[in-house]
Amino acid sequence: MVTLLVLGIATLLVVAGCGTGDDAVSQGENFEFVSPGGKTEIFYDPPSERGKVSDLSGPDLLSDDKTISLTDFEGQVVVINVWGSWCGPCRGEATALEEVYANTKDSGVAFLGIDFRDRKDSARDFVVDREVTYPSIYDYDGRTLSKLTTPTSVVPTTLVLDRQHRAAAVFLKAVTADQLQPVVERIAAETPDTP
């Protein structure tokens, strides 16, 4: 009975998260995620039509007295990965994310994790065991994640922001280095006047 209730709530979250409209960018000032037709890879082009993500911030997973904010990465492409140590696909993609980070960080690319619904000690062990070198926000209650307006029931999710912190691509699944790196490189190569 409890399992059916949890599955029902998760289904409602997915439907509610994906059913807010038929365009991936809201009419307002900030990016609002919508998954048109249930797609798991979504690209927002041309850049002039991308929606800006709200500033988000939260406690640093590895440092109890530090806060990480999206504004810490001003002028950089930012790859945001929503993960949890409890998530099998997250364990599988951790090496690929670290590989793409290592290959692109010298091009002005930053990576930021958002650890969702996790025990802090388990999340810290995950980062150490998998040698993840980029920072993560500890977001047990989903407050930081809610600012992205992505479905919170889709973990892992990877969001690529351009240098103006506009949503350029979203992967609603585990990603491989071969899928992610060309996208990150393309977005990093954009200039302010890219149409």
Short mmCIF file of C-alpha atoms in Angstrom, two decimals:
data_model
loop_
_atom_site.label_atom_id
_atom_site.label_comp_id
_atom_site.label_asym_id
_atom_site.label_seq_id
_atom_site.Cartn_x
_atom_site.Cartn_y
_atom_site.Cartn_z
CA MET A 1 0.00 0.00 0.00
CA VAL A 2 2.76 2.43 0.96
CA THR A 3 4.70 1.50 -2.19
CA LEU A 4 1.66 2.22 -4.35
CA LEU A 5 1.19 5.58 -2.65
CA VAL A 6 4.86 6.53 -3.23
CA LEU A 7 4.62 5.46 -6.88
CA GLY A 8 1.44 7.48 -7.28
CA ILE A 9 3.05 10.60 -5.83
CA ALA A 10 6.14 10.16 -8.04
CA THR A 11 3.90 9.83 -11.10
CA LEU A 12 2.03 13.00 -10.16
CA LEU A 13 5.34 14.86 -9.74
CA VAL A 14 6.47 13.80 -13.20
CA VAL A 15 3.13 14.75 -14.76
CA ALA A 16 3.01 18.06 -12.89
CA GLY A 17 6.62 18.85 -13.73
CA CYS A 18 6.19 18.09 -17.41
CA GLY A 19 2.70 19.45 -17.89
CA THR A 20 3.07 23.17 -17.40
CA GLY A 21 2.94 24.17 -21.04
CA ASP A 22 4.12 23.32 -24.51
CA ASP A 23 7.24 25.43 -24.71
CA ALA A 24 10.47 24.82 -22.80
CA VAL A 25 11.03 28.46 -21.94
CA SER A 26 8.51 30.38 -19.87
CA GLN A 27 7.06 33.69 -21.00
CA GLY A 28 8.41 35.35 -17.85
CA GLU A 29 11.97 36.35 -17.07
CA ASN A 30 13.24 32.96 -15.87
CA PHE A 31 13.67 29.55 -17.41
CA GLU A 32 10.79 27.18 -16.74
CA PHE A 33 11.34 23.58 -17.67
CA VAL A 34 8.82 21.66 -19.75
CA SER A 35 9.51 18.30 -21.41
CA PRO A 36 7.75 18.52 -24.76
CA GLY A 37 6.59 15.10 -25.89
CA GLY A 38 8.44 13.39 -23.04
CA LYS A 39 11.88 14.04 -24.56
CA THR A 40 14.94 13.18 -22.48
CA GLU A 41 17.38 15.41 -24.43
CA ILE A 42 16.30 18.98 -25.06
CA PHE A 43 18.29 21.77 -26.73
CA TYR A 44 17.35 25.44 -26.64
CA ASP A 45 18.43 27.29 -29.75
CA PRO A 46 18.96 29.93 -30.95
CA PRO A 47 20.71 31.38 -27.88
CA SER A 48 18.70 34.60 -28.11
CA GLU A 49 15.55 32.64 -27.22
CA ARG A 50 16.96 30.84 -24.17
CA GLY A 51 15.49 31.50 -20.77
CA LYS A 52 17.69 32.58 -17.87
CA VAL A 53 17.83 30.32 -14.82
CA SER A 54 17.07 31.91 -11.45
CA ASP A 55 20.06 32.42 -9.21
CA LEU A 56 20.33 29.40 -7.01
CA SER A 57 22.43 28.75 -3.98
CA GLY A 58 22.81 26.32 -1.13
CA PRO A 59 25.21 24.81 1.39
CA ASP A 60 28.44 23.30 0.10
CA LEU A 61 28.27 19.52 0.52
CA LEU A 62 31.87 19.27 1.73
CA SER A 63 32.09 22.41 3.85
CA ASP A 64 29.47 23.03 6.53
CA ASP A 65 30.23 26.76 6.74
CA LYS A 66 30.26 27.59 3.01
CA THR A 67 27.51 28.47 0.55
CA ILE A 68 27.74 27.93 -3.21
CA SER A 69 25.83 30.19 -5.58
CA LEU A 70 25.36 30.20 -9.33
CA THR A 71 26.70 33.77 -9.23
CA ASP A 72 30.07 32.30 -8.17
CA PHE A 73 30.42 31.19 -11.80
CA GLU A 74 29.74 34.49 -13.54
CA GLY A 75 30.71 34.45 -17.23
CA GLN A 76 31.24 30.69 -17.28
CA VAL A 77 29.30 27.91 -18.92
CA VAL A 78 27.86 25.91 -16.02
CA VAL A 79 26.93 22.24 -16.16
CA ILE A 80 24.53 21.44 -13.32
CA ASN A 81 24.06 17.80 -12.41
CA VAL A 82 21.29 16.70 -10.06
CA TRP A 83 22.34 13.51 -8.32
CA GLY A 84 22.04 11.34 -5.23
CA SER A 85 24.28 8.61 -3.82
CA TRP A 86 21.17 6.38 -3.71
CA CYS A 87 20.72 6.71 -7.50
CA GLY A 88 22.18 3.86 -9.58
CA PRO A 89 22.41 5.85 -12.84
CA CYS A 90 24.16 8.66 -10.92
CA ARG A 91 26.87 6.24 -9.84
CA GLY A 92 27.22 5.14 -13.46
CA GLU A 93 27.58 8.64 -14.91
CA ALA A 94 29.92 10.12 -12.27
CA THR A 95 33.08 9.15 -14.16
CA ALA A 96 31.73 10.59 -17.42
CA LEU A 97 30.86 13.90 -15.76
CA GLU A 98 34.30 14.15 -14.17
CA GLU A 99 35.92 13.36 -17.53
CA VAL A 100 34.00 16.11 -19.34
CA TYR A 101 34.75 18.53 -16.51
CA ALA A 102 38.49 17.80 -16.76
CA ASN A 103 38.39 18.18 -20.55
CA THR A 104 36.48 21.48 -20.63
CA LYS A 105 37.30 23.45 -17.46
CA ASP A 106 40.12 25.33 -19.20
CA SER A 107 37.54 26.62 -21.71
CA GLY A 108 35.64 28.53 -19.02
CA VAL A 109 33.33 25.67 -18.06
CA ALA A 110 32.31 24.99 -14.46
CA PHE A 111 30.44 22.00 -13.09
CA LEU A 112 28.08 22.16 -10.13
CA GLY A 113 26.33 19.22 -8.52
CA ILE A 114 23.07 19.38 -6.63
CA ASP A 115 22.85 16.46 -4.21
CA PHE A 116 19.15 15.75 -3.70
CA ARG A 117 17.36 13.75 -0.97
CA ASP A 118 20.53 12.24 0.39
CA ARG A 119 22.23 11.60 3.72
CA LYS A 120 25.18 13.98 3.95
CA ASP A 121 27.68 11.29 4.99
CA SER A 122 26.61 9.03 2.10
CA ALA A 123 26.88 11.92 -0.36
CA ARG A 124 30.34 12.86 0.91
CA ASP A 125 31.48 9.24 0.56
CA PHE A 126 30.11 9.22 -3.01
CA VAL A 127 32.18 12.30 -3.93
CA VAL A 128 35.36 10.94 -2.35
CA ASP A 129 34.99 7.37 -3.69
CA ARG A 130 34.33 8.57 -7.26
CA GLU A 131 36.98 11.32 -7.10
CA VAL A 132 34.54 14.08 -8.05
CA THR A 133 36.52 17.33 -8.02
CA TYR A 134 33.79 19.89 -8.76
CA PRO A 135 31.57 21.28 -5.97
CA SER A 136 28.06 20.19 -5.04
CA ILE A 137 25.25 21.89 -3.19
CA TYR A 138 23.71 19.74 -0.45
CA ASP A 139 19.97 19.99 -1.13
CA TYR A 140 18.15 17.39 0.92
CA ASP A 141 14.81 19.21 0.89
CA GLY A 142 14.92 20.31 -2.76
CA ARG A 143 14.83 24.08 -2.14
CA THR A 144 17.74 24.74 -4.49
CA LEU A 145 16.43 22.30 -7.07
CA SER A 146 13.00 23.95 -7.05
CA LYS A 147 14.57 27.12 -8.48
CA LEU A 148 15.51 25.17 -11.61
CA THR A 149 11.85 24.21 -12.13
CA THR A 150 12.93 20.79 -13.39
CA PRO A 151 10.95 17.72 -12.36
CA THR A 152 12.39 16.70 -8.99
CA SER A 153 11.55 13.07 -9.63
CA VAL A 154 14.00 12.84 -12.54
CA VAL A 155 17.39 12.02 -11.07
CA PRO A 156 19.89 12.25 -12.62
CA THR A 157 19.27 15.43 -14.59
CA THR A 158 22.02 17.43 -16.26
CA LEU A 159 21.43 21.04 -17.30
CA VAL A 160 23.93 23.01 -19.40
CA LEU A 161 23.82 26.79 -18.98
CA ASP A 162 25.51 29.18 -21.38
CA ARG A 163 27.76 32.02 -20.20
CA GLN A 164 24.73 34.21 -19.46
CA HIS A 165 23.32 31.33 -17.35
CA ARG A 166 20.52 30.66 -19.80
CA ALA A 167 19.34 27.07 -20.25
CA ALA A 168 20.99 25.68 -23.39
CA ALA A 169 20.48 21.93 -22.94
CA VAL A 170 18.84 19.47 -20.56
CA PHE A 171 19.43 15.75 -20.25
CA LEU A 172 16.72 13.95 -18.28
CA LYS A 173 18.75 10.78 -17.98
CA ALA A 174 22.23 9.56 -17.19
CA VAL A 175 24.70 10.96 -19.71
CA THR A 176 27.86 9.61 -21.25
CA ALA A 177 30.97 11.67 -21.97
CA ASP A 178 30.32 11.18 -25.69
CA GLN A 179 26.85 12.72 -25.34
CA LEU A 180 27.77 15.59 -23.04
CA GLN A 181 31.19 16.80 -24.15
CA PRO A 182 30.27 17.95 -27.70
CA VAL A 183 27.30 19.88 -26.29
CA VAL A 184 29.43 21.56 -23.62
CA GLU A 185 32.16 22.40 -26.15
CA ARG A 186 29.63 23.89 -28.58
CA ILE A 187 28.09 26.07 -25.90
CA ALA A 188 31.51 27.12 -24.57
CA ALA A 189 32.50 28.20 -28.11
CA GLU A 190 29.51 30.54 -28.45
CA THR A 191 30.22 34.25 -28.46
CA PRO A 192 27.94 36.93 -27.04
CA ASP A 193 26.70 37.70 -30.55
CA THR A 194 25.92 34.07 -31.48
CA PRO A 195 22.45 34.17 -33.05
#
